[in-house]
Tab-separated table of C-alpha atoms in Angstrom:
chain	number	residue	atom	x	y	z
A	1	MET	CA	146.600	131.942	88.509
A	2	LYS	CA	144.366	134.750	87.223
A	3	PRO	CA	143.662	133.100	83.817
A	4	LEU	CA	142.944	129.820	85.599
A	5	SER	CA	140.447	131.475	87.965
A	6	ARG	CA	138.727	133.168	85.038
A	7	LEU	CA	138.498	129.858	83.235
A	8	LEU	CA	136.953	128.185	86.276
A	9	LEU	CA	134.465	131.032	86.671
A	10	PHE	CA	133.499	130.831	83.010
A	11	THR	CA	133.069	127.074	83.254
A	12	PHE	CA	130.832	127.455	86.303
A	13	LEU	CA	128.674	130.126	84.670
A	14	PHE	CA	128.407	128.127	81.457
A	15	SER	CA	127.323	124.981	83.311
A	16	THR	CA	124.775	126.978	85.307
A	17	VAL	CA	123.282	128.573	82.201
A	18	LYS	CA	123.277	125.238	80.448
A	19	ALA	CA	121.428	123.629	83.357
A	20	VAL	CA	118.831	126.391	83.336
A	21	VAL	CA	118.332	126.152	79.589
A	22	ALA	CA	118.173	122.372	79.755
A	23	ALA	CA	115.311	122.511	82.263
A	24	ASP	CA	112.429	121.251	80.167
A	25	PRO	CA	108.873	122.380	80.855
A	26	LEU	CA	106.820	119.923	82.874
A	27	PRO	CA	103.966	118.377	80.837
A	28	LEU	CA	100.683	117.475	82.474
A	29	TRP	CA	101.085	113.703	82.324
A	30	GLU	CA	104.565	113.896	83.838
A	31	ALA	CA	103.304	116.161	86.621
A	32	MET	CA	100.591	113.614	87.412
A	33	ASP	CA	103.110	110.773	87.436
A	34	ARG	CA	105.480	112.740	89.671
A	35	ALA	CA	102.662	113.495	92.114
A	36	VAL	CA	101.779	109.809	92.421
A	37	GLN	CA	105.399	108.968	93.166
A	38	SER	CA	106.245	111.830	95.534
A	39	ASN	CA	103.089	113.072	97.263
A	40	PRO	CA	103.416	112.471	101.051
A	41	ALA	CA	99.744	111.557	101.476
A	42	ILE	CA	100.044	108.828	98.836
A	43	LYS	CA	103.247	107.586	100.440
A	44	SER	CA	101.411	107.376	103.759
A	45	GLN	CA	98.705	105.242	102.173
A	46	ARG	CA	101.362	102.971	100.690
A	47	VAL	CA	102.750	102.519	104.194
A	48	GLU	CA	99.265	101.546	105.347
A	49	VAL	CA	99.073	98.925	102.601
A	50	SER	CA	102.399	97.499	103.774
A	51	ARG	CA	101.102	97.432	107.337
A	52	GLN	CA	97.979	95.563	106.280
A	53	THR	CA	100.150	93.110	104.337
A	54	LEU	CA	102.070	92.342	107.518
A	55	GLU	CA	98.763	91.972	109.367
A	56	GLN	CA	97.755	89.402	106.759
A	57	ASP	CA	100.986	87.470	107.365
A	58	ILE	CA	100.299	87.580	111.111
A	59	ALA	CA	96.814	86.145	110.577
A	60	ARG	CA	98.240	83.272	108.524
A	61	SER	CA	100.776	82.502	111.250
A	62	GLN	CA	98.011	82.029	113.826
A	63	HIS	CA	97.476	78.487	112.434
A	64	LEU	CA	101.067	77.464	113.217
A	65	PRO	CA	102.257	76.079	116.572
A	66	LYS	CA	103.838	78.460	119.043
A	67	VAL	CA	107.105	77.328	120.643
A	68	ASP	CA	108.545	79.217	123.614
A	69	LEU	CA	111.913	78.818	125.302
A	70	SER	CA	111.934	79.565	129.040
A	71	ALA	CA	114.795	79.678	131.568
A	72	ALA	CA	114.842	80.722	135.200
A	73	TYR	CA	117.060	80.764	138.270
A	74	THR	CA	115.398	81.203	141.674
A	75	ARG	CA	116.818	81.270	145.203
A	76	TYR	CA	114.351	80.455	148.001
A	77	ALA	CA	114.518	81.217	151.695
A	78	TYR	CA	113.710	77.597	152.559
A	79	PRO	CA	114.490	74.352	150.732
A	80	THR	CA	112.024	73.677	147.881
A	81	PHE	CA	111.396	70.676	145.635
A	82	VAL	CA	113.759	70.712	142.679
A	83	THR	CA	111.443	68.439	140.677
A	84	PRO	CA	107.998	66.940	141.343
A	85	ILE	CA	107.639	63.398	142.728
A	86	ARG	CA	108.929	61.142	140.003
A	87	GLU	CA	108.115	57.678	141.510
A	88	VAL	CA	106.248	56.254	144.437
A	89	GLY	CA	108.195	56.070	147.696
A	90	VAL	CA	111.085	58.208	146.459
A	91	PHE	CA	111.229	61.654	147.987
A	92	PRO	CA	112.431	64.263	145.426
A	93	PRO	CA	115.493	66.385	146.189
A	94	MET	CA	115.184	69.789	147.759
A	95	ASP	CA	117.368	72.888	147.579
A	96	THR	CA	117.237	76.626	148.083
A	97	ALA	CA	118.719	77.421	144.642
A	98	ILE	CA	116.869	75.994	141.627
A	99	ALA	CA	117.524	76.557	137.911
A	100	ASN	CA	115.360	75.284	135.056
A	101	ILE	CA	115.178	75.556	131.281
A	102	GLY	CA	112.508	74.221	128.954
A	103	LEU	CA	110.507	74.363	125.702
A	104	ALA	CA	106.731	74.785	125.548
A	105	LEU	CA	104.582	74.138	122.474
A	106	ASN	CA	100.985	75.284	121.957
A	107	LEU	CA	99.057	74.215	118.839
A	108	PRO	CA	95.443	75.348	118.248
A	109	LEU	CA	93.270	72.387	117.244
A	110	TYR	CA	89.860	74.071	117.194
A	111	SER	CA	89.022	77.748	117.709
A	112	GLY	CA	85.445	78.013	116.583
A	113	GLY	CA	86.444	79.271	113.133
A	114	LYS	CA	88.137	82.390	114.497
A	115	LEU	CA	91.509	81.702	112.904
A	116	VAL	CA	90.048	81.198	109.432
A	117	ALA	CA	87.851	84.265	109.833
A	118	GLY	CA	90.815	86.282	111.121
A	119	GLU	CA	92.875	85.405	108.059
A	120	ALA	CA	90.002	86.380	105.756
A	121	LEU	CA	89.506	89.599	107.747
A	122	ALA	CA	93.149	90.567	107.250
A	123	THR	CA	92.865	89.843	103.521
A	124	HIS	CA	89.785	92.044	103.155
A	125	ASN	CA	91.324	94.828	105.239
A	126	ARG	CA	94.379	94.814	103.012
A	127	GLU	CA	92.184	94.965	99.926
A	128	ALA	CA	90.318	97.906	101.468
A	129	SER	CA	93.622	99.732	102.045
A	130	VAL	CA	94.696	99.027	98.455
A	131	GLN	CA	91.447	100.508	97.138
A	132	ALA	CA	91.832	103.470	99.494
A	133	LEU	CA	95.266	104.032	97.962
A	134	ARG	CA	93.730	103.924	94.483
A	135	ALA	CA	90.982	106.356	95.515
A	136	GLY	CA	93.531	108.734	96.986
A	137	GLY	CA	95.575	108.486	93.804
A	138	GLN	CA	92.517	109.276	91.665
A	139	ASP	CA	91.721	112.351	93.753
A	140	LEU	CA	95.350	113.466	93.648
A	141	LEU	CA	95.561	113.078	89.868
A	142	PHE	CA	92.361	115.067	89.402
A	143	ASN	CA	93.609	117.841	91.688
A	144	VAL	CA	96.894	117.969	89.779
A	145	ALA	CA	95.072	118.166	86.438
A	146	ALA	CA	92.692	120.865	87.693
A	147	THR	CA	95.481	122.929	89.288
A	148	TYR	CA	97.777	122.506	86.287
A	149	THR	CA	95.132	123.678	83.806
A	150	LYS	CA	94.131	126.524	86.119
A	151	ALA	CA	97.726	127.749	86.216
A	152	LEU	CA	97.912	127.563	82.420
A	153	HIS	CA	94.613	129.428	82.193
A	154	PHE	CA	95.884	132.245	84.382
A	155	ARG	CA	99.131	132.377	82.423
A	156	GLN	CA	97.212	132.747	79.182
A	157	LEU	CA	94.954	135.403	80.712
A	158	ALA	CA	98.025	137.315	81.849
A	159	LYS	CA	99.378	137.311	78.290
A	160	VAL	CA	96.071	138.581	76.935
A	161	LEU	CA	95.917	141.248	79.633
A	162	ASP	CA	99.426	142.411	78.738
A	163	VAL	CA	98.285	142.942	75.174
A	164	ARG	CA	95.050	144.575	76.303
A	165	ILE	CA	96.929	147.002	78.566
A	166	GLN	CA	99.321	147.768	75.725
A	167	ALA	CA	96.421	148.548	73.414
A	168	LEU	CA	94.701	150.728	76.022
A	169	GLN	CA	97.921	152.606	76.676
A	170	GLN	CA	98.314	153.275	72.961
A	171	GLU	CA	94.762	154.567	72.746
A	172	GLU	CA	95.467	156.700	75.834
A	173	ARG	CA	98.372	158.326	73.989
A	174	ASP	CA	96.225	158.866	70.907
A	175	ILE	CA	93.483	160.535	72.929
A	176	GLY	CA	96.112	162.700	74.606
A	177	LEU	CA	97.239	163.926	71.206
A	178	ARG	CA	93.660	164.619	70.211
A	179	ILE	CA	93.108	166.598	73.415
A	180	GLN	CA	96.190	168.714	72.674
A	181	GLN	CA	94.824	169.423	69.206
A	182	GLY	CA	91.369	170.225	70.574
A	183	ARG	CA	89.689	167.290	68.835
A	184	ALA	CA	88.641	165.313	71.956
A	185	ALA	CA	87.226	166.036	75.373
A	186	ARG	CA	89.096	165.228	78.555
A	187	LEU	CA	86.162	163.073	79.686
A	188	GLU	CA	87.118	160.523	77.026
A	189	LEU	CA	90.583	160.224	78.542
A	190	ILE	CA	89.159	159.803	82.040
A	191	ARG	CA	86.840	157.014	80.941
A	192	LEU	CA	89.632	155.206	79.127
A	193	GLN	CA	91.979	155.580	82.085
A	194	THR	CA	89.323	154.045	84.334
A	195	GLN	CA	89.194	150.955	82.147
A	196	LEU	CA	92.987	150.894	81.926
A	197	SER	CA	93.258	150.939	85.715
A	198	GLN	CA	90.812	148.049	85.924
A	199	ALA	CA	92.839	146.107	83.359
A	200	ARG	CA	96.014	146.678	85.368
A	201	TYR	CA	94.291	145.472	88.520
A	202	ASP	CA	93.060	142.406	86.626
A	203	LYS	CA	96.647	141.708	85.561
A	204	VAL	CA	97.869	141.854	89.168
A	205	SER	CA	95.011	139.613	90.305
A	206	VAL	CA	95.584	137.077	87.532
A	207	THR	CA	99.344	137.022	88.148
A	208	GLN	CA	98.820	136.342	91.837
A	209	ALA	CA	96.273	133.643	91.030
A	210	GLU	CA	98.823	131.977	88.756
A	211	LYS	CA	101.423	132.052	91.535
A	212	ASP	CA	98.931	130.536	93.974
A	213	ALA	CA	98.050	127.786	91.504
A	214	LEU	CA	101.725	126.994	90.912
A	215	SER	CA	102.357	126.918	94.662
A	216	LEU	CA	99.477	124.496	95.164
A	217	LEU	CA	100.725	122.385	92.273
A	218	ALA	CA	104.184	122.174	93.855
A	219	ALA	CA	102.569	121.018	97.111
A	220	LEU	CA	100.593	118.355	95.252
A	221	LEU	CA	103.807	117.196	93.604
A	222	GLY	CA	105.390	116.818	97.031
A	223	GLU	CA	107.979	119.503	96.327
A	224	SER	CA	109.000	122.412	98.512
A	225	GLY	CA	111.237	124.258	96.064
A	226	SER	CA	110.401	126.680	93.304
A	227	ALA	CA	107.291	126.221	91.192
A	228	PRO	CA	107.715	124.025	88.106
A	229	ILE	CA	107.737	125.406	84.569
A	230	LEU	CA	104.558	124.256	82.876
A	231	SER	CA	104.239	123.073	79.321
A	232	ASN	CA	101.271	123.551	77.034
A	233	LEU	CA	98.691	120.791	77.032
A	234	GLY	CA	99.275	119.799	73.441
A	235	ALA	CA	96.955	117.452	71.564
A	236	THR	CA	95.698	114.823	74.005
A	237	ALA	CA	92.751	112.531	73.448
A	238	PRO	CA	91.848	110.556	76.599
A	239	VAL	CA	89.873	107.372	75.987
A	240	LEU	CA	86.395	108.174	77.294
A	241	PRO	CA	83.232	106.053	77.412
A	242	VAL	CA	80.772	106.760	74.643
A	243	SER	CA	77.670	106.805	76.849
A	244	ALA	CA	76.668	107.349	80.441
A	245	GLU	CA	75.387	103.769	80.705
A	246	GLU	CA	78.768	102.375	79.680
A	247	ALA	CA	80.509	104.699	82.122
A	248	ILE	CA	78.238	103.630	84.994
A	249	GLY	CA	78.868	99.953	84.246
A	250	ARG	CA	82.629	100.449	84.195
A	251	ALA	CA	82.488	102.564	87.351
A	252	LEU	CA	80.583	99.889	89.283
A	253	GLN	CA	83.288	97.375	88.392
A	254	GLN	CA	86.419	99.411	89.052
A	255	ARG	CA	85.665	102.522	91.103
A	256	PRO	CA	88.093	102.265	94.059
A	257	ASP	CA	85.653	103.641	96.639
A	258	ILE	CA	83.020	101.063	95.608
A	259	LEU	CA	85.566	98.237	95.755
A	260	ARG	CA	86.782	99.511	99.118
A	261	LEU	CA	83.272	99.408	100.559
A	262	ASP	CA	82.829	95.893	99.165
A	263	ALA	CA	86.032	94.812	100.912
A	264	LEU	CA	84.919	96.469	104.159
A	265	GLY	CA	81.565	94.679	103.870
A	266	LYS	CA	83.311	91.325	103.609
A	267	ALA	CA	85.540	92.301	106.510
A	268	ALA	CA	82.433	93.079	108.591
A	269	GLN	CA	81.136	89.572	107.858
A	270	GLN	CA	84.379	88.072	109.123
A	271	LYS	CA	84.178	90.204	112.265
A	272	THR	CA	80.753	88.707	112.897
A	273	ALA	CA	82.193	85.211	112.444
A	274	ILE	CA	84.997	85.986	114.910
A	275	ALA	CA	82.509	87.317	117.470
A	276	ARG	CA	80.452	84.150	117.156
A	277	GLY	CA	83.589	82.013	117.437
A	278	ASP	CA	84.292	83.527	120.850
A	279	ARG	CA	81.182	81.726	122.151
A	280	LEU	CA	82.401	78.301	120.957
A	281	PRO	CA	84.869	75.991	122.751
A	282	GLN	CA	88.618	76.382	122.189
A	283	ILE	CA	90.825	73.249	121.986
A	284	ASN	CA	94.634	73.456	122.092
A	285	LEU	CA	97.411	70.869	122.128
A	286	VAL	CA	99.918	71.718	124.884
A	287	THR	CA	103.299	70.083	125.477
A	288	LYS	CA	106.331	71.049	127.534
A	289	VAL	CA	109.875	69.717	127.997
A	290	GLN	CA	111.895	70.959	130.992
A	291	GLU	CA	115.264	70.408	132.667
A	292	SER	CA	115.641	71.407	136.359
A	293	ALA	CA	118.794	71.541	138.471
A	294	SER	CA	119.660	72.210	142.112
A	295	GLY	CA	122.676	73.947	143.588
A	296	ASN	CA	124.977	71.007	142.854
A	297	TRP	CA	123.933	71.219	139.155
A	298	ASN	CA	122.372	67.745	139.122
A	299	GLY	CA	119.818	67.893	136.279
A	300	TYR	CA	116.325	66.364	136.361
A	301	TYR	CA	114.525	65.890	133.051
A	302	ASP	CA	110.723	66.195	132.817
A	303	TRP	CA	108.045	66.495	130.069
A	304	GLN	CA	104.302	66.719	129.695
A	305	ILE	CA	101.706	66.689	126.897
A	306	GLY	CA	97.987	67.263	126.929
A	307	VAL	CA	94.880	68.792	125.362
A	308	GLN	CA	93.241	71.863	126.835
A	309	LEU	CA	89.547	72.648	126.422
A	310	SER	CA	88.100	76.061	127.166
A	311	LEU	CA	84.336	76.655	127.021
A	312	PRO	CA	82.861	80.070	127.901
A	313	LEU	CA	79.814	79.714	130.177
A	314	PHE	CA	78.975	83.182	131.405
A	315	ASP	CA	80.525	86.601	130.817
A	316	GLY	CA	77.654	89.000	131.367
A	317	ASP	CA	76.522	88.794	127.704
A	318	ILE	CA	79.740	90.455	126.546
A	319	ARG	CA	80.218	88.012	123.683
A	320	LYS	CA	76.549	88.252	122.705
A	321	HIS	CA	76.762	92.031	122.528
A	322	ARG	CA	79.869	91.765	120.394
A	323	VAL	CA	78.005	89.550	117.943
A	324	ASP	CA	75.171	92.082	117.781
A	325	GLN	CA	77.690	94.896	117.372
A	326	ALA	CA	79.379	93.127	114.460
A	327	GLY	CA	76.001	92.561	112.845
A	328	LEU	CA	75.185	96.267	113.087
A	329	GLU	CA	78.523	97.147	111.519
A	330	GLN	CA	77.736	94.792	108.658
A	331	GLN	CA	74.330	96.432	108.204
A	332	LYS	CA	75.900	99.901	108.297
A	333	ASN	CA	78.388	98.953	105.615
A	334	ALA	CA	75.627	97.594	103.387
A	335	LEU	CA	73.809	100.930	103.615
A	336	GLN	CA	77.037	102.783	102.797
A	337	GLN	CA	77.480	100.621	99.705
A	338	GLU	CA	73.958	101.406	98.545
A	339	ASP	CA	74.485	105.129	99.090
A	340	ALA	CA	77.831	105.044	97.255
A	341	ARG	CA	76.267	103.332	94.232
A	342	ASN	CA	73.496	105.909	94.127
A	343	ARG	CA	75.993	108.761	94.300
A	344	LEU	CA	78.142	107.079	91.674
A	345	VAL	CA	75.330	107.184	89.125
A	346	SER	CA	74.726	110.861	89.826
A	347	GLU	CA	78.441	111.690	89.691
A	348	VAL	CA	78.959	109.950	86.344
A	349	GLU	CA	75.936	111.661	84.821
A	350	GLN	CA	77.115	115.044	86.113
A	351	ALA	CA	80.608	114.429	84.718
A	352	PHE	CA	79.134	113.594	81.314
A	353	GLY	CA	76.968	116.690	81.465
A	354	ALA	CA	79.888	118.893	82.495
A	355	LEU	CA	81.982	117.644	79.578
A	356	SER	CA	79.181	118.270	77.090
A	357	GLU	CA	78.525	121.691	78.600
A	358	SER	CA	82.231	122.632	78.404
A	359	ARG	CA	82.388	121.681	74.742
A	360	ALA	CA	79.214	123.600	73.959
A	361	ARG	CA	80.478	126.571	75.969
A	362	LEU	CA	83.754	126.559	74.044
A	363	GLU	CA	81.875	126.581	70.750
A	364	ALA	CA	79.598	129.394	71.916
A	365	ALA	CA	82.519	131.378	73.365
A	366	THR	CA	84.480	131.020	70.128
A	367	GLN	CA	81.505	132.272	68.157
A	368	GLY	CA	80.951	135.052	70.689
A	369	GLU	CA	84.574	136.112	70.459
A	370	SER	CA	84.336	136.318	66.695
A	371	GLU	CA	81.180	138.414	66.917
A	372	ALA	CA	82.688	140.629	69.624
A	373	SER	CA	85.779	141.136	67.476
A	374	GLU	CA	83.617	142.217	64.562
A	375	ALA	CA	81.594	144.512	66.824
A	376	LEU	CA	84.828	146.019	68.119
A	377	ARG	CA	86.027	146.610	64.565
A	378	ILE	CA	82.795	148.385	63.682
A	379	GLU	CA	82.827	150.500	66.836
A	380	THR	CA	86.461	151.396	66.151
A	381	LEU	CA	85.574	152.617	62.662
A	382	ARG	CA	82.609	154.573	63.963
A	383	TYR	CA	84.656	156.131	66.771
A	384	HIS	CA	87.441	157.319	64.502
A	385	SER	CA	84.913	158.674	62.045
A	386	GLY	CA	83.146	160.533	64.856
A	387	GLU	CA	79.884	158.545	64.719
A	388	ASN	CA	79.966	157.311	68.343
A	389	THR	CA	81.607	158.049	71.671
A	390	ILE	CA	84.459	156.553	73.660
A	391	THR	CA	81.858	154.844	75.841
A	392	ASP	CA	80.652	152.746	72.899
A	393	LEU	CA	84.200	151.855	71.931
A	394	LEU	CA	85.233	150.896	75.451
A	395	GLY	CA	82.071	148.865	75.877
A	396	ALA	CA	82.885	146.899	72.736
A	397	GLU	CA	86.474	146.423	73.896
A	398	SER	CA	85.319	145.212	77.313
A	399	ALA	CA	82.882	142.780	75.683
A	400	HIS	CA	85.680	141.482	73.479
A	401	TRP	CA	87.893	140.919	76.524
A	402	SER	CA	85.080	139.059	78.317
A	403	THR	CA	84.468	136.748	75.368
A	404	THR	CA	88.199	136.014	75.053
A	405	ALA	CA	88.424	135.193	78.764
A	406	SER	CA	85.348	132.965	78.454
A	407	ARG	CA	86.859	131.110	75.500
A	408	LEU	CA	90.097	130.468	77.371
A	409	GLN	CA	88.173	129.291	80.434
A	410	ALA	CA	85.998	126.941	78.372
A	411	GLY	CA	89.039	125.474	76.613
A	412	TYR	CA	90.760	124.532	79.849
A	413	ASP	CA	87.487	123.397	81.423
A	414	ILE	CA	87.269	120.657	78.795
A	415	THR	CA	90.482	119.101	80.119
A	416	VAL	CA	89.209	119.327	83.697
A	417	SER	CA	85.874	117.769	82.664
A	418	GLN	CA	87.690	114.915	80.955
A	419	ALA	CA	89.722	114.305	84.108
A	420	ARG	CA	86.550	114.437	86.215
A	421	LEU	CA	84.839	111.856	84.004
A	422	LEU	CA	87.855	109.530	84.123
A	423	ARG	CA	87.967	109.849	87.898
A	424	ALA	CA	84.229	109.138	88.100
A	425	ILE	CA	84.759	105.767	86.408
A	426	GLY	CA	88.038	105.060	88.230
A	427	GLU	CA	90.314	105.171	85.171
A	428	LEU	CA	92.210	108.438	85.623
A	429	ALA	CA	95.939	107.856	85.086
A	430	PRO	CA	98.971	109.940	84.031
A	431	ASP	CA	98.945	108.289	80.604
A	432	SER	CA	95.400	109.558	80.065
A	433	PHE	CA	96.856	112.931	79.057
A	434	ARG	CA	100.061	111.774	77.425
A	435	PRO	CA	100.260	113.233	73.892
A	436	ALA	CA	100.019	110.847	70.986
A	437	VAL	CA	103.226	109.342	69.640
A	438	GLY	CA	103.004	111.381	66.450
A	439	ASP	CA	102.695	114.696	68.277
A	440	LYS	CA	105.745	116.904	68.343
A	441	LYS	CA	106.412	118.998	71.374
A	442	SER	CA	107.519	121.866	69.216
A	443	GLY	CA	104.282	121.621	67.299
A	444	ALA	CA	102.320	122.132	70.488
A	445	GLU	CA	104.456	125.103	71.415
A	446	HIS	CA	104.066	126.549	67.941
A	447	SER	CA	100.319	126.145	68.089
A	448	SER	CA	100.210	128.009	71.393
A	449	SER	CA	102.396	130.741	69.951
A	450	ASP	CA	100.030	131.050	67.010
A	451	VAL	CA	97.096	131.477	69.349
A	452	ASP	CA	98.987	134.113	71.342
A	453	SER	CA	99.836	135.971	68.146
A	454	TYR	CA	96.225	135.805	67.019
A	455	ILE	CA	95.067	137.348	70.292
A	456	LEU	CA	97.847	139.925	70.087
A	457	THR	CA	96.750	141.009	66.615
A	458	GLN	CA	93.123	141.294	67.654
A	459	TYR	CA	93.874	143.468	70.647
A	460	LEU	CA	96.351	145.735	68.884
A	461	SER	CA	94.124	146.307	65.879
A	462	TRP	CA	91.108	147.545	67.796
A	463	HIS	CA	92.440	151.086	68.278
A	464	GLY	CA	93.641	151.311	64.681
A	465	CYS	CA	97.233	152.364	65.455
A	466	GLY	CA	98.725	149.625	63.323
A	467	THR	CA	102.282	150.957	63.107
A	468	THR	CA	102.490	153.324	66.071
A	469	CYS	CA	103.010	150.784	68.884
A	470	GLY	CA	106.773	150.716	69.248
A	471	GLY	CA	108.024	151.880	65.885
A	472	GLU	CA	107.488	148.604	64.039
A	473	SER	CA	104.070	147.288	63.222
A	474	ILE	CA	103.107	144.997	66.098
A	475	ALA	CA	100.265	143.654	64.036
A	476	GLN	CA	102.837	142.499	61.510
A	477	LYS	CA	104.923	140.952	64.301
A	478	ALA	CA	101.904	139.187	65.643
A	479	SER	CA	100.836	137.809	62.279
A	480	VAL	CA	104.095	135.917	61.832
A	481	GLY	CA	103.454	132.191	62.023
A	482	ILE	CA	99.662	132.449	62.033
A	483	SER	CA	97.796	130.110	59.774
A	484	PRO	CA	95.844	131.693	56.898
A	485	HIS	CA	92.480	131.071	58.536
A	486	GLN	CA	93.680	132.715	61.772
A	487	LYS	CA	95.621	135.636	60.293
A	488	LEU	CA	94.159	138.984	61.148
A	489	THR	CA	96.140	141.896	59.751
A	490	ALA	CA	95.736	145.630	59.631
A	491	THR	CA	93.942	145.338	56.314
A	492	ASP	CA	91.205	143.331	57.977
A	493	HIS	CA	90.778	146.117	60.517
A	494	PRO	CA	91.712	149.233	58.527
A	495	GLY	CA	93.556	151.827	60.539
A	496	HIS	CA	91.952	155.261	60.212
A	497	SER	CA	93.464	158.629	60.868
A	498	ILE	CA	92.615	160.302	64.159
A	499	GLN	CA	92.152	163.672	62.496
A	500	GLN	CA	88.369	163.535	62.519
A	501	GLY	CA	86.788	165.209	65.505
A	502	ALA	CA	84.221	163.591	67.753
A	503	ARG	CA	80.688	164.594	66.946
């Protein structure tokens, strides 16, 4: 039995590990699609659409005749007519126990247009709920995209901070050696340790921010378990309008909040028609077939048919006030439509501006990072040759970190700006960020790894240790897989001996 139990345990562990390994990272477009399918708020709006669909069916059924089956058994204290007088001179039978059963039919012939208006009102209300569902879906997709990219941003910042802390720790050890040899002052170590402490705090803050973003993303996905594993964005190219004028035109035609207000405006018109119909006469066809019986179970058949007319004469101006109230609601909705169109134009223009600004900011941040890297290289050379102080070196390193953080922020802000623009025109969908067919997932991962290695090389080369960070040259590790135009080796930032004293 012992070999069998070991075999079962091994099989269980192997299947568990296999399941963990097989868990693929969640790409952005799939996260958006999962949110649309599973988010409780969206499900609630779908239920509302179903309810409005049933309300539409009810409004259609108002045109059909209503048939009711009635049955009763009554026992009286004194004898009562079993049936009305059926012919002249013949007294109807009487009894204390009377049973009857019958069918009644009521068919509306004229209702002042209320039935037609009620059916149209239900149709417009359903359309309004459909557009509300679309608007909620657009907002949800944007929130998923923004939260997803924010989590990726924090994850990337955490990686950069790990490398930055590693570089600062290596420089801390180098300064310690210089202090032991009498070539550096202890003040240099204190200043570096201050910046190292700040970097460690930044790492804790960024890590917590990433956890918060992943927790919010799980809530948006309608999940209560562990946070999903995110994939890199890859190469996505959403189809965007080429100009603000084109975007505004498309938004006016398909923005769900605009279409919802249009549907509510039409519904307000039908409410006015219903209120006016209450002041018109109502004509119904009424017919009834009944069978009555006394205690001896002798049945008496009877029927009737007729037309009923109902004309409101006076109700204290209730119906008039309802007409005025419906008219005010219609006017209110028209003003809301005008305000929504005005805000739409502003929102589309702002989305276009934000996208352009993000692209320009990415270009400027990339250039700034390159310049800060060069400044850091120069300050490193000057520090190790004794031409400046640790303050100048740490200032250059801090500036380099700021430019790297700005570049990462600008890169992810472009995706958020694209999602904002698509939401502004009402076209945001999960497929908007689906990678092209020719893209390989591994290629996206490799590209991200290259970027990480590039950042790693930059941050490890600033203190000039080159081969002293863990025995093997980390700069050489980092340069593996980097394209020629990205590669940054120790020869680009020459490592200098720390034997020169500070001037």
